[in-house]
Short mmCIF file of C-alpha atoms and ligand atoms in Angstrom, two decimals:
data_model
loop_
_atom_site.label_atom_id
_atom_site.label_comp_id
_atom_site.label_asym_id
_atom_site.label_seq_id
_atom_site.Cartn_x
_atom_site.Cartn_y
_atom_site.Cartn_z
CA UNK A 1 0.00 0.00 0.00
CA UNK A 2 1.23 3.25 -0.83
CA UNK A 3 -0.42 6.52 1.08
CA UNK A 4 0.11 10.44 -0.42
CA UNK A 5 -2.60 12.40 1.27
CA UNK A 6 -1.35 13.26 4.70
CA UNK A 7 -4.64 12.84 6.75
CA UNK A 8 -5.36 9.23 4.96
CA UNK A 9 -1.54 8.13 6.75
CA UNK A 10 -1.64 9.95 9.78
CA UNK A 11 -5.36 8.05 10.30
CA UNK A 12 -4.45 4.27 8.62
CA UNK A 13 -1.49 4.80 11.16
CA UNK A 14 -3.65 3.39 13.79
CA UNK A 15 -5.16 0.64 12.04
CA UNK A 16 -3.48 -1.98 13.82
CA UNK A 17 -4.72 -0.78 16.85
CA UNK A 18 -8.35 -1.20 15.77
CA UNK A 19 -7.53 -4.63 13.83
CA UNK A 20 -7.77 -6.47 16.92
CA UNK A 21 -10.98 -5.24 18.88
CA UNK A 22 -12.28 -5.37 14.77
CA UNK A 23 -11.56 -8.99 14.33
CA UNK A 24 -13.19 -9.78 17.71
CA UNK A 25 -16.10 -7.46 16.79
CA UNK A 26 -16.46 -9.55 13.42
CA UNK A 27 -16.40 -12.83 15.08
CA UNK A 28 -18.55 -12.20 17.13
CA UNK A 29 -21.26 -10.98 14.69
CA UNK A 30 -20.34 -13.61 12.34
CA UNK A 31 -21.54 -16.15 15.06
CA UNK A 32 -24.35 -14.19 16.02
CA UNK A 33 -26.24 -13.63 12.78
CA UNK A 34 -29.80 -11.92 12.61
CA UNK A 35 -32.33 -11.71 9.89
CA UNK A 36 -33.58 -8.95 8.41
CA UNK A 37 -35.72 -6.56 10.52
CA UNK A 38 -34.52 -8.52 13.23
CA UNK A 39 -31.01 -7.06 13.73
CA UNK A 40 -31.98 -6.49 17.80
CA UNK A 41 -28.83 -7.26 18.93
CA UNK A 42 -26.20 -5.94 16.06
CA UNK A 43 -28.09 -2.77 16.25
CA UNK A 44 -27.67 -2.02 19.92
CA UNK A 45 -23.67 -3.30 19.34
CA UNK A 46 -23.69 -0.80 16.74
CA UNK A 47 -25.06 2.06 18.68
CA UNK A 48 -22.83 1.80 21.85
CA UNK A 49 -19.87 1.78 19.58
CA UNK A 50 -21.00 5.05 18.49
CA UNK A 51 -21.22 5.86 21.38
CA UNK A 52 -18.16 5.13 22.56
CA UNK A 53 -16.64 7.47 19.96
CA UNK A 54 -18.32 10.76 20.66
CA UNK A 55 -21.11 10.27 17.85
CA UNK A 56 -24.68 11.60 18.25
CA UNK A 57 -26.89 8.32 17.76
CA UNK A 58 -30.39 7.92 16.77
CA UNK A 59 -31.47 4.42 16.83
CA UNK A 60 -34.77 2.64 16.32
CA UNK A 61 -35.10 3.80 12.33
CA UNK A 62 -37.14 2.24 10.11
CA UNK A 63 -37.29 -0.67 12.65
CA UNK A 64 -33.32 -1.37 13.81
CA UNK A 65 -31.71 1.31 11.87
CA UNK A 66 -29.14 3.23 13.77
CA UNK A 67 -27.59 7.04 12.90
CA UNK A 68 -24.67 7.99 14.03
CA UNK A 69 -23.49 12.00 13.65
CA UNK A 70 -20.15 13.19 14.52
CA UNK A 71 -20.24 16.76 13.57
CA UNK A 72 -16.47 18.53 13.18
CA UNK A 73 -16.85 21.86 11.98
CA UNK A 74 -17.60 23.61 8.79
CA UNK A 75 -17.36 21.54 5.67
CA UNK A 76 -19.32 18.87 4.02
CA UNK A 77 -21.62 16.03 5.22
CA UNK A 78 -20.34 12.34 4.33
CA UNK A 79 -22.50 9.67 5.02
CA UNK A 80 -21.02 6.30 5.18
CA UNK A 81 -23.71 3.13 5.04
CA UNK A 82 -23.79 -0.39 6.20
CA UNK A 83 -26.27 -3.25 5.73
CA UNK A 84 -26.44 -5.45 9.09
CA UNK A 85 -28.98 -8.28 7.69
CA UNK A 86 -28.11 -11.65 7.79
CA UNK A 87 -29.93 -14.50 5.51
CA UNK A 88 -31.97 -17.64 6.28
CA UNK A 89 -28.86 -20.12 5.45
CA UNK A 90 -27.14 -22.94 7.07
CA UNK A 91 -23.22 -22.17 7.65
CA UNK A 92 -21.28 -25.11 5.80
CA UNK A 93 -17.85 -23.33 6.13
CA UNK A 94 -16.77 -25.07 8.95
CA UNK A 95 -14.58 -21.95 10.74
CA UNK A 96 -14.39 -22.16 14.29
CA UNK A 97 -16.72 -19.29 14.80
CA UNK A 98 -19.26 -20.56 11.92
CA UNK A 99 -22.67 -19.82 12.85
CA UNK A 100 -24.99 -22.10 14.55
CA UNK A 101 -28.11 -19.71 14.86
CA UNK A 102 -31.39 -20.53 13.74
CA UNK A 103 -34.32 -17.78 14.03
CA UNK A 104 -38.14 -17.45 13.54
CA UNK A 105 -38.33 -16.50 9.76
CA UNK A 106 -40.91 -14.40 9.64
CA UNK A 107 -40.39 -12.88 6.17
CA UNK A 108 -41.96 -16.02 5.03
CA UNK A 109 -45.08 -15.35 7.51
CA UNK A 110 -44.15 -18.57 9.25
CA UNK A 111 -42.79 -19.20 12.97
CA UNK A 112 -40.51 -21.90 11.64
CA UNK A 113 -37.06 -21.94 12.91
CA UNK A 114 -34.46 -21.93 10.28
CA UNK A 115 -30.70 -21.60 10.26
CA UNK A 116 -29.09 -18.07 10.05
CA UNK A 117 -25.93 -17.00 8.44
CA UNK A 118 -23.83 -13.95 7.25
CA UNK A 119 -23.68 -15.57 3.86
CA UNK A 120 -23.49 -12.12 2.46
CA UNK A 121 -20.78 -10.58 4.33
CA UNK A 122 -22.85 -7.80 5.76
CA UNK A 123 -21.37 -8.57 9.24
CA UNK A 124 -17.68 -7.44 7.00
CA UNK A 125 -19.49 -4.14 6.31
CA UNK A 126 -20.63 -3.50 9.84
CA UNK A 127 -17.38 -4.12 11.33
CA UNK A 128 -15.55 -1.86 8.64
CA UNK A 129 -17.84 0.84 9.33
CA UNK A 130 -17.21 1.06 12.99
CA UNK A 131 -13.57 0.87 12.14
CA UNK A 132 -14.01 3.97 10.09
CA UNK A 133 -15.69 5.69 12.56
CA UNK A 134 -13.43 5.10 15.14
CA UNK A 135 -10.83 6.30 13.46
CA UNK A 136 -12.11 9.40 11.96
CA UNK A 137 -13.36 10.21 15.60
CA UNK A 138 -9.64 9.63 16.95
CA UNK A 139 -8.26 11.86 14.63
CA UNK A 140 -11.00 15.35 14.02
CA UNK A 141 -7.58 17.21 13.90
CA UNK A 142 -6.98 15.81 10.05
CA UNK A 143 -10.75 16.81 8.75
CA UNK A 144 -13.48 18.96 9.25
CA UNK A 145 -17.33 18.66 8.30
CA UNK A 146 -19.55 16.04 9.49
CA UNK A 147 -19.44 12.38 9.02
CA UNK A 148 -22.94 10.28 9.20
CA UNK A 149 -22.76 6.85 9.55
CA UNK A 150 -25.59 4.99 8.58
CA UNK A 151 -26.47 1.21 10.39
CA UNK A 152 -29.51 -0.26 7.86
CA UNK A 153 -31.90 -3.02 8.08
CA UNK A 154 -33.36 -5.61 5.77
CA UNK A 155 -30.94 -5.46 2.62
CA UNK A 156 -31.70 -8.57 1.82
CA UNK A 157 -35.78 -7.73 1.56
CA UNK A 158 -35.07 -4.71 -0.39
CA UNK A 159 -37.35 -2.76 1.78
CA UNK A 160 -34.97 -1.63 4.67
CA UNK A 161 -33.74 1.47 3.15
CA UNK A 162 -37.20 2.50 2.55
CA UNK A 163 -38.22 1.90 5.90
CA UNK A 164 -35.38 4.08 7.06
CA UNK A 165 -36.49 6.80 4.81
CA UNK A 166 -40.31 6.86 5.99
CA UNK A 167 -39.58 7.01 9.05
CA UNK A 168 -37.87 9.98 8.73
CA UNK A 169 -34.43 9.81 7.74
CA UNK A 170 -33.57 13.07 6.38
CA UNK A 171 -35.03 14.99 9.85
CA UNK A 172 -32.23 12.52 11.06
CA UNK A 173 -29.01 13.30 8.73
CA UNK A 174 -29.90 16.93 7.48
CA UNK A 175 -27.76 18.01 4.85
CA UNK A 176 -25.66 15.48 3.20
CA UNK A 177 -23.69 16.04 0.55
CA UNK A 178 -22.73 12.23 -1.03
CA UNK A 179 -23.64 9.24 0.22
CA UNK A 180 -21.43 6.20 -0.05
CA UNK A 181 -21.43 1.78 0.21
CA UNK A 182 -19.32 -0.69 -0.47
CA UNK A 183 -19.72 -4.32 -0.49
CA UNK A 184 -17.96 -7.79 -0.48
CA UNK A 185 -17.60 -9.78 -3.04
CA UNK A 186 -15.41 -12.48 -4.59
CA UNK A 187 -12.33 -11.42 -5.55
CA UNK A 188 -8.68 -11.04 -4.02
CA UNK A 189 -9.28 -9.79 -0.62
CA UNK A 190 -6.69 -6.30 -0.48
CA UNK A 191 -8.60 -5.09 -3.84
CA UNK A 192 -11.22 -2.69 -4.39
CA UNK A 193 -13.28 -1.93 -7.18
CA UNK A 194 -15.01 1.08 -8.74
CA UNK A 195 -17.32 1.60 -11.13
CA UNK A 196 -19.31 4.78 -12.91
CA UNK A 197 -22.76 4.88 -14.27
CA UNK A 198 -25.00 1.52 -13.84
CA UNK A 199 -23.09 -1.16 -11.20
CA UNK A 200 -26.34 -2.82 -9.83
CA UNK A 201 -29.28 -4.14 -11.32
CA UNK A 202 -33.00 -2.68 -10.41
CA UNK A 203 -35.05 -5.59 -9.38
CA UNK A 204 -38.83 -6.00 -9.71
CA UNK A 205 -41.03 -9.35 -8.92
CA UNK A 206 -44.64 -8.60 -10.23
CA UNK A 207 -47.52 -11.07 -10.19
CA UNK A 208 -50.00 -11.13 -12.58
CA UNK A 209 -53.57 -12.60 -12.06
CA UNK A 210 -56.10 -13.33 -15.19
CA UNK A 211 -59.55 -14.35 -15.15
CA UNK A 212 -61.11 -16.93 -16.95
CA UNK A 213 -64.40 -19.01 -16.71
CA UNK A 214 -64.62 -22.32 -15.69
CA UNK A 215 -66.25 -24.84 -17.51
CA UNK A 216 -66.03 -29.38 -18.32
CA UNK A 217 -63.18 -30.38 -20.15
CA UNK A 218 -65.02 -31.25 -22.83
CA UNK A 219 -67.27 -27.67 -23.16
CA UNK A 220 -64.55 -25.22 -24.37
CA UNK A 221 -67.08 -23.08 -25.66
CA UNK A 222 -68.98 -22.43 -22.38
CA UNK A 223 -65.14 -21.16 -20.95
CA UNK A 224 -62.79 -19.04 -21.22
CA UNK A 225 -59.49 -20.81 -21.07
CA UNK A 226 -56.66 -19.33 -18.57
CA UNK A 227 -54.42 -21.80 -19.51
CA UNK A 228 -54.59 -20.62 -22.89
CA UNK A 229 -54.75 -17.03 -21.63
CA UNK A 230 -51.79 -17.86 -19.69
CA UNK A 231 -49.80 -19.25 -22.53
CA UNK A 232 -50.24 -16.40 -24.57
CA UNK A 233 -49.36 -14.12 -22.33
CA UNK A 234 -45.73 -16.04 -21.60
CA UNK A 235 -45.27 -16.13 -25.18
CA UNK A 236 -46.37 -12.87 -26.03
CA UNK A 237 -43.76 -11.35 -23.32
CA UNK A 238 -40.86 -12.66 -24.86
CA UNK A 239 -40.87 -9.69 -27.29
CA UNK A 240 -40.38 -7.38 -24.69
CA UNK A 241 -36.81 -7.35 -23.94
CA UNK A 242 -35.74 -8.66 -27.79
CA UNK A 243 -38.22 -5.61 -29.90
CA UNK A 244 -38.70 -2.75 -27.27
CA UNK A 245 -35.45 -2.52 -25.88
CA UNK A 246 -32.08 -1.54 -27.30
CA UNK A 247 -29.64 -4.13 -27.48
CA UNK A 248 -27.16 -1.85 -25.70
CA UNK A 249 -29.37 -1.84 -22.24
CA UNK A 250 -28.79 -5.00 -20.80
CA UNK A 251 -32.80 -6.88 -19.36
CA UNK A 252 -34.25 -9.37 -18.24
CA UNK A 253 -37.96 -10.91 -17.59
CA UNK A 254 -38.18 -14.35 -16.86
CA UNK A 255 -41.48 -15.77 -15.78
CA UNK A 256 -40.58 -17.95 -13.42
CA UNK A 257 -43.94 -19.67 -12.05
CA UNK A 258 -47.06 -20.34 -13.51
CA UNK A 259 -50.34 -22.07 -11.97
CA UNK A 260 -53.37 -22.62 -13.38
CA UNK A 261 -56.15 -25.34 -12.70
CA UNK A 262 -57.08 -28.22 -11.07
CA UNK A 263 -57.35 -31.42 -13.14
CA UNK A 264 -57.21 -32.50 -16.67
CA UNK A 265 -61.19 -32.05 -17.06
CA UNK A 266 -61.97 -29.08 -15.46
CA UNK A 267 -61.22 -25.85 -17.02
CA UNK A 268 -60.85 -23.31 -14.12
CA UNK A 269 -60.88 -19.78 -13.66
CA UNK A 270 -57.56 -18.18 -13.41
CA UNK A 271 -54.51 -17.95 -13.77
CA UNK A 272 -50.93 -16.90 -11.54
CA UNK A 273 -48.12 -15.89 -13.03
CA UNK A 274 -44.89 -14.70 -11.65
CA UNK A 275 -42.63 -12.85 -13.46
CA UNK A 276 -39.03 -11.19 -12.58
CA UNK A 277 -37.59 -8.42 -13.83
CA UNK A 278 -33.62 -7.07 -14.05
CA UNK A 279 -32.96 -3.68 -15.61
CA UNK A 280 -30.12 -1.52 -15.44
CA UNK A 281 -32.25 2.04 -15.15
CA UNK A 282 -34.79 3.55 -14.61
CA UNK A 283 -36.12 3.97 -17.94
CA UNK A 284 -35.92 0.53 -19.14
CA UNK A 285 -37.38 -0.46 -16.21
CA UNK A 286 -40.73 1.68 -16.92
CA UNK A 287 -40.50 0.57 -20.57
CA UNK A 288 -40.06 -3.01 -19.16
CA UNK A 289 -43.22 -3.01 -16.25
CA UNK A 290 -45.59 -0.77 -19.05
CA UNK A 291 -45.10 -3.34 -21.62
CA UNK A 292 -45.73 -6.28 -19.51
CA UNK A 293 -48.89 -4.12 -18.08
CA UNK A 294 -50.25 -3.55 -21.68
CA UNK A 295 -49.50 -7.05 -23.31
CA UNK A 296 -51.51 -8.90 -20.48
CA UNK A 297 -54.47 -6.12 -20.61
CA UNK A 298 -54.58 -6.19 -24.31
CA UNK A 299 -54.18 -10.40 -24.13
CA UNK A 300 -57.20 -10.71 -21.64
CA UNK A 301 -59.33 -8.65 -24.17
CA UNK A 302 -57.99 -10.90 -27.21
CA UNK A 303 -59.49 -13.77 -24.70
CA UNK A 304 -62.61 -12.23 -23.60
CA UNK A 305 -61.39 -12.38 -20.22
CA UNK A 306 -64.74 -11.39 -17.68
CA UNK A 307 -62.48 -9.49 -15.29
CA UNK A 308 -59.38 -7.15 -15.29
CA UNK A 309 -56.20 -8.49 -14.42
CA UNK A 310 -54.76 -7.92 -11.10
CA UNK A 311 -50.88 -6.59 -11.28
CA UNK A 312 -48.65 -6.93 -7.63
CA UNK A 313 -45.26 -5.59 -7.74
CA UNK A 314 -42.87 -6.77 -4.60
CA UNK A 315 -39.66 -7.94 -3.92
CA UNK A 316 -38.35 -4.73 -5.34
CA UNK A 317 -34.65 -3.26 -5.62
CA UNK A 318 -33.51 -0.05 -7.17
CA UNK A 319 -30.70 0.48 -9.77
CA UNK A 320 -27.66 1.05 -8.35
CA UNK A 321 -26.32 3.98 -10.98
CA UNK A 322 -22.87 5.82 -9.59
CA UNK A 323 -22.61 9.24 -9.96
CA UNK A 324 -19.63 9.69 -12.09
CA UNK A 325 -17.70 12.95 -10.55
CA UNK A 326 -18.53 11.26 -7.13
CA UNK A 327 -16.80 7.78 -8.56
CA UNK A 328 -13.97 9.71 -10.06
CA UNK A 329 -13.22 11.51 -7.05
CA UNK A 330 -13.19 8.07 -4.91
CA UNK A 331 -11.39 6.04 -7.32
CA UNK A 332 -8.70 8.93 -7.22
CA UNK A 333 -7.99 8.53 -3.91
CA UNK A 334 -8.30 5.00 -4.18
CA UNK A 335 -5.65 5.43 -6.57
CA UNK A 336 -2.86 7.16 -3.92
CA UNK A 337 -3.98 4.76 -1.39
CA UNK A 338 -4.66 1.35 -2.76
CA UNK A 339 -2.02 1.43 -5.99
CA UNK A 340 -2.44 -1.48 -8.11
CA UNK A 341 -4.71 -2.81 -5.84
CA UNK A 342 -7.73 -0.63 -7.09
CA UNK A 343 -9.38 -1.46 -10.67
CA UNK A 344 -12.66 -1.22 -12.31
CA UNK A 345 -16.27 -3.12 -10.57
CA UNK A 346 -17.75 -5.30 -13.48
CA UNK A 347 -21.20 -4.84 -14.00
CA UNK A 348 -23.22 -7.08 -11.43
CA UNK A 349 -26.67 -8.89 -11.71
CA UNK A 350 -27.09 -8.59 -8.33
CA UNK A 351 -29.72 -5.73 -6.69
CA UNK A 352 -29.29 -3.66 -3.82
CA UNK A 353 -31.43 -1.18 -1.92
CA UNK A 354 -28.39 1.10 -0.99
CA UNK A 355 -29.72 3.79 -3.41
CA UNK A 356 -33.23 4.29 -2.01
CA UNK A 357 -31.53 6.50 0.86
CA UNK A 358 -29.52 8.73 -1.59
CA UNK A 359 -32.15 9.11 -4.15
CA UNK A 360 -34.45 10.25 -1.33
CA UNK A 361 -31.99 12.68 -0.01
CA UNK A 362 -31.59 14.14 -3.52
CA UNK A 363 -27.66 13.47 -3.20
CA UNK A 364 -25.44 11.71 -5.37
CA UNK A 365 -23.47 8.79 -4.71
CA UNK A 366 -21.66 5.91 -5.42
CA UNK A 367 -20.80 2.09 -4.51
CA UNK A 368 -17.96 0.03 -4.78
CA UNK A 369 -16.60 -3.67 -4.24
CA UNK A 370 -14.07 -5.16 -2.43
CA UNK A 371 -12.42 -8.87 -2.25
CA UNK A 372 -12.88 -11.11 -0.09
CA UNK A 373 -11.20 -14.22 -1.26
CA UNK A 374 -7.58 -15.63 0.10
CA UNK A 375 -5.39 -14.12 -2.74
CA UNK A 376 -3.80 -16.99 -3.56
CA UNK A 377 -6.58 -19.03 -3.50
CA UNK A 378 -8.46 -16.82 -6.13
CA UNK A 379 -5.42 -16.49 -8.15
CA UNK A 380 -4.53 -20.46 -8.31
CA UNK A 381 -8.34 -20.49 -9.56
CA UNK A 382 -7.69 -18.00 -11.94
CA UNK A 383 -5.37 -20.03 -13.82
CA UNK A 384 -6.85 -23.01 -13.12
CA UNK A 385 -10.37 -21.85 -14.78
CA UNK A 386 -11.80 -22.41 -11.83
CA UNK A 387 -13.34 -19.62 -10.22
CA UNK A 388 -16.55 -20.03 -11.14
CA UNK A 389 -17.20 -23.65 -9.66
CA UNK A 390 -14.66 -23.27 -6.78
CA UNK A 391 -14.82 -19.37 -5.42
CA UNK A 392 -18.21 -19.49 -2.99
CA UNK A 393 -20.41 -16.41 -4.01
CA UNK A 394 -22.40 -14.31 -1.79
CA UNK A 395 -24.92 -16.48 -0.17
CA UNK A 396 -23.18 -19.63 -0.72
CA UNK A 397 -23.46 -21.68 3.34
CA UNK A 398 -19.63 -21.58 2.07
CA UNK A 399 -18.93 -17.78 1.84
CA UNK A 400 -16.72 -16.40 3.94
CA UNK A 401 -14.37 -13.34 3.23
CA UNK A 402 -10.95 -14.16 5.18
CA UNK A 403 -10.70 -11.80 7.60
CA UNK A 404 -7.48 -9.80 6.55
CA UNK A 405 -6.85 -8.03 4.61
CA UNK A 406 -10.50 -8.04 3.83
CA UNK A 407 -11.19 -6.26 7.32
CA UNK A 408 -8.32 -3.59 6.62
CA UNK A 409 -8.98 -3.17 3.31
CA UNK A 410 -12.64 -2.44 3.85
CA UNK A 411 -12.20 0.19 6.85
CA UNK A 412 -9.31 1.99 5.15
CA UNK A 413 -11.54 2.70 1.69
CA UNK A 414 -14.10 4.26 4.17
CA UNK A 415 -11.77 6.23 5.51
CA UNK A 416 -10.14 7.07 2.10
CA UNK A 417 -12.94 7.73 0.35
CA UNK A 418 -14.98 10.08 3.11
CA UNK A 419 -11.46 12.05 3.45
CA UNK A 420 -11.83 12.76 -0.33
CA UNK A 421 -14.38 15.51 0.71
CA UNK A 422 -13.41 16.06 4.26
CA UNK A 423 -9.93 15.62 4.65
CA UNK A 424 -8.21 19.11 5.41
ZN1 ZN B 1 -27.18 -10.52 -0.21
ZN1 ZN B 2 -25.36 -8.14 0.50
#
């Protein structure tokens, strides 16, 4: 690592002395997982942390969102953001402080106990966070402004950055002038990676109901077939992504469940479909949802469907699109501080709710990755051809970032990248 700004050295100077409480931190959360709108106990971790280190703290957000405010004189307002969700998965990575939780999973509606795990590596951005916090606390001689870190909910719903919003976020942070995440991924742990413009996929799971009338088997013409409704439609919506959009904007709509009927002789009287979504902005996205919306209105007409169809939109996650002075700036001074170690994000399928809190503050921002696989392990599979079958992804029951310089690596680019616009 090489370091040229002044107040990025003088602060990564005392890494090592937060590397240790860190690690145990991390641990610990990583055997204490907690699902999403459920994060009780990471939550009130979180807040006496901040504590601890002279921030103002609001907790109770949107649920278990936490705020913490350290303000430091004139200058401008960073805020820093963390997901603290875990995910409804059974540990298989067999480290000695692998996760042996199980919790109620009530996203599913049921009391159930299933197994919990930080198969996403949200416990990773916690622990960095409160690294970076501490240490730009320790040192308010080397900036000036006000930093706002930002504990969130539910990631893996999609709806915990909303929550946090409605419930009255920006009364909470005031002013900000960028807001910025980061996330683990795959990828030689020391590494970070930037990105500009689209880096996240917006996600949207819609179902569809159409109405039919049900009639014998053998009496089509006293029905109105769903099935054959339903088939249309599927068909029908495969035009969508191939004629209305350009072939430069990556999409995706996959219908991935259908249901329809009873029995072989009974023709019933509607018709579920489930369809999923992936776009890369906001405007494909409309184009996307509209044309699904008018091909199954204009289908149920061509049927002579007896009722309007019924549209539900859920499970939905917002494009992740950098601002690209914001990105420049960070991958500048990820530049001085990382070297070689910083490059460019690929594009990801994944989705991520990160942006609902920026786009509702009216601020830009931007998101980044960084590795969290044993160098030489990713390398060897590299070469090998291998990383795709042997490099556990996010929310494999194998994933799990080693610890350093994953840990390191993560806190220093907070600090880095918030002392691009308050460093002195
Ligand atoms: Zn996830
Ligand atoms: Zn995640």
């Amino acid at each position: 690592m090489t370091s040229t700004q002044p107040p990025v050295s003088s602060i990564l100077d005392d890494l090592a002395e937060c590397r240790p409480w860190q690690e145990d931190f991390y641990r610990q959360l990583h055997q204490h997982p907690e699902l999403s709108h459920q994060e009780h106990e990471t939550a009130s971790a979180v807040a006496t942390r901040l504590r601890d280190n002279g921030f103002e703290v609001t907790e109770g957000i949107g649920g278990t969102g936490v705020v913490g405010r350290l303000r430091n004189g004139d200058g401008p307002c960073v805020l820093l953001r963390a997901d603290m969700d875990a995910l409804p998965v059974e540990e298989a990575t067999g480290l000695p402080y692998a996760s042996t939780a199980t919790a109620p999973n009530a996203s599913s509606g049921s009391a159930e106990q299933v197994p919990v795990m930080h198969a996403c590596g949200h416990d990773v951005h916690v622990t960095c966070l409160l690294g970076a916090a501490e240490l730009l606390a320790r040192h308010q001689d080397a900036w000036s402004g006000t930093l706002i870190t930002l504990f969130q909910p539910a990631e893996e719903l999609g709806d915990g950055a909303r929550r946090m919003v409605d419930d009255g976020l920006a009364g909470v942070v005031g002013a900000v002038d960028v807001a910025m995440a980061q996330h683990v991924l795959p990828g030689v742990a020391g590494t970070v990676g930037t990105r500009a413009g689209a880096v996240l996929s917006a996600a949207d799971s819609m179902r569809v109901t159409v109405h039919g009338r049900g009639a014998h088997g053998s009496m089509p013409q006293a029905a109105v077939d769903p099935v054959v409704l339903a088939a249309m439609i599927v068909v029908r919506l495969q035009g969508v992504v191939s004629r209305e959009v350009a072939p430069t904007n990556p999409a995706v709509l996959t219908v991935g469940s259908i249901h329809a009927g009873t029995k072989s002789n009974v023709i019933g009287d509607h018709a579920v479909l489930e369809l999923n979504v992936r776009t890369y902005d906001e405007q494909t996205r409309s184009t996307v949802l509209d044309a699904i919306r008018r091909i199954v209105v204009a289908e149920c007409q061509a049927s002579r469907s007896p009722a309007e169809p019924e549209f539900e939109l859920y499970d939905r996650f917002p494009p992740t699109v950098n601002d690209a002075e914001a990105t420049a700036r960070v991958h500048a001074a990820f530049a001085d501080h990382f070297g070689e170690n910083v490059g460019e994000l690929p594009l990801q399928s994944a989705s991520e709710d990160f942006s609902d809190v920026p786009t509702a503050l009216g601020v830009p921002y931007t998101y980044w990755g960084i590795g969290g696989t044993d160098p030489d392990t990713y390398r060897a599979a590299v070469v090998a051809g291998t990383v795709d079958s042997d490099i556990p992804v996010n929310h494999s029951p194998y994933f799990a970032p080693v610890m350093q310089p994953t840990l390191d690596t993560g806190t220093s680019a907070l600090v880095v990248a918030a002392l691009a616009w308050l460093g002195r």
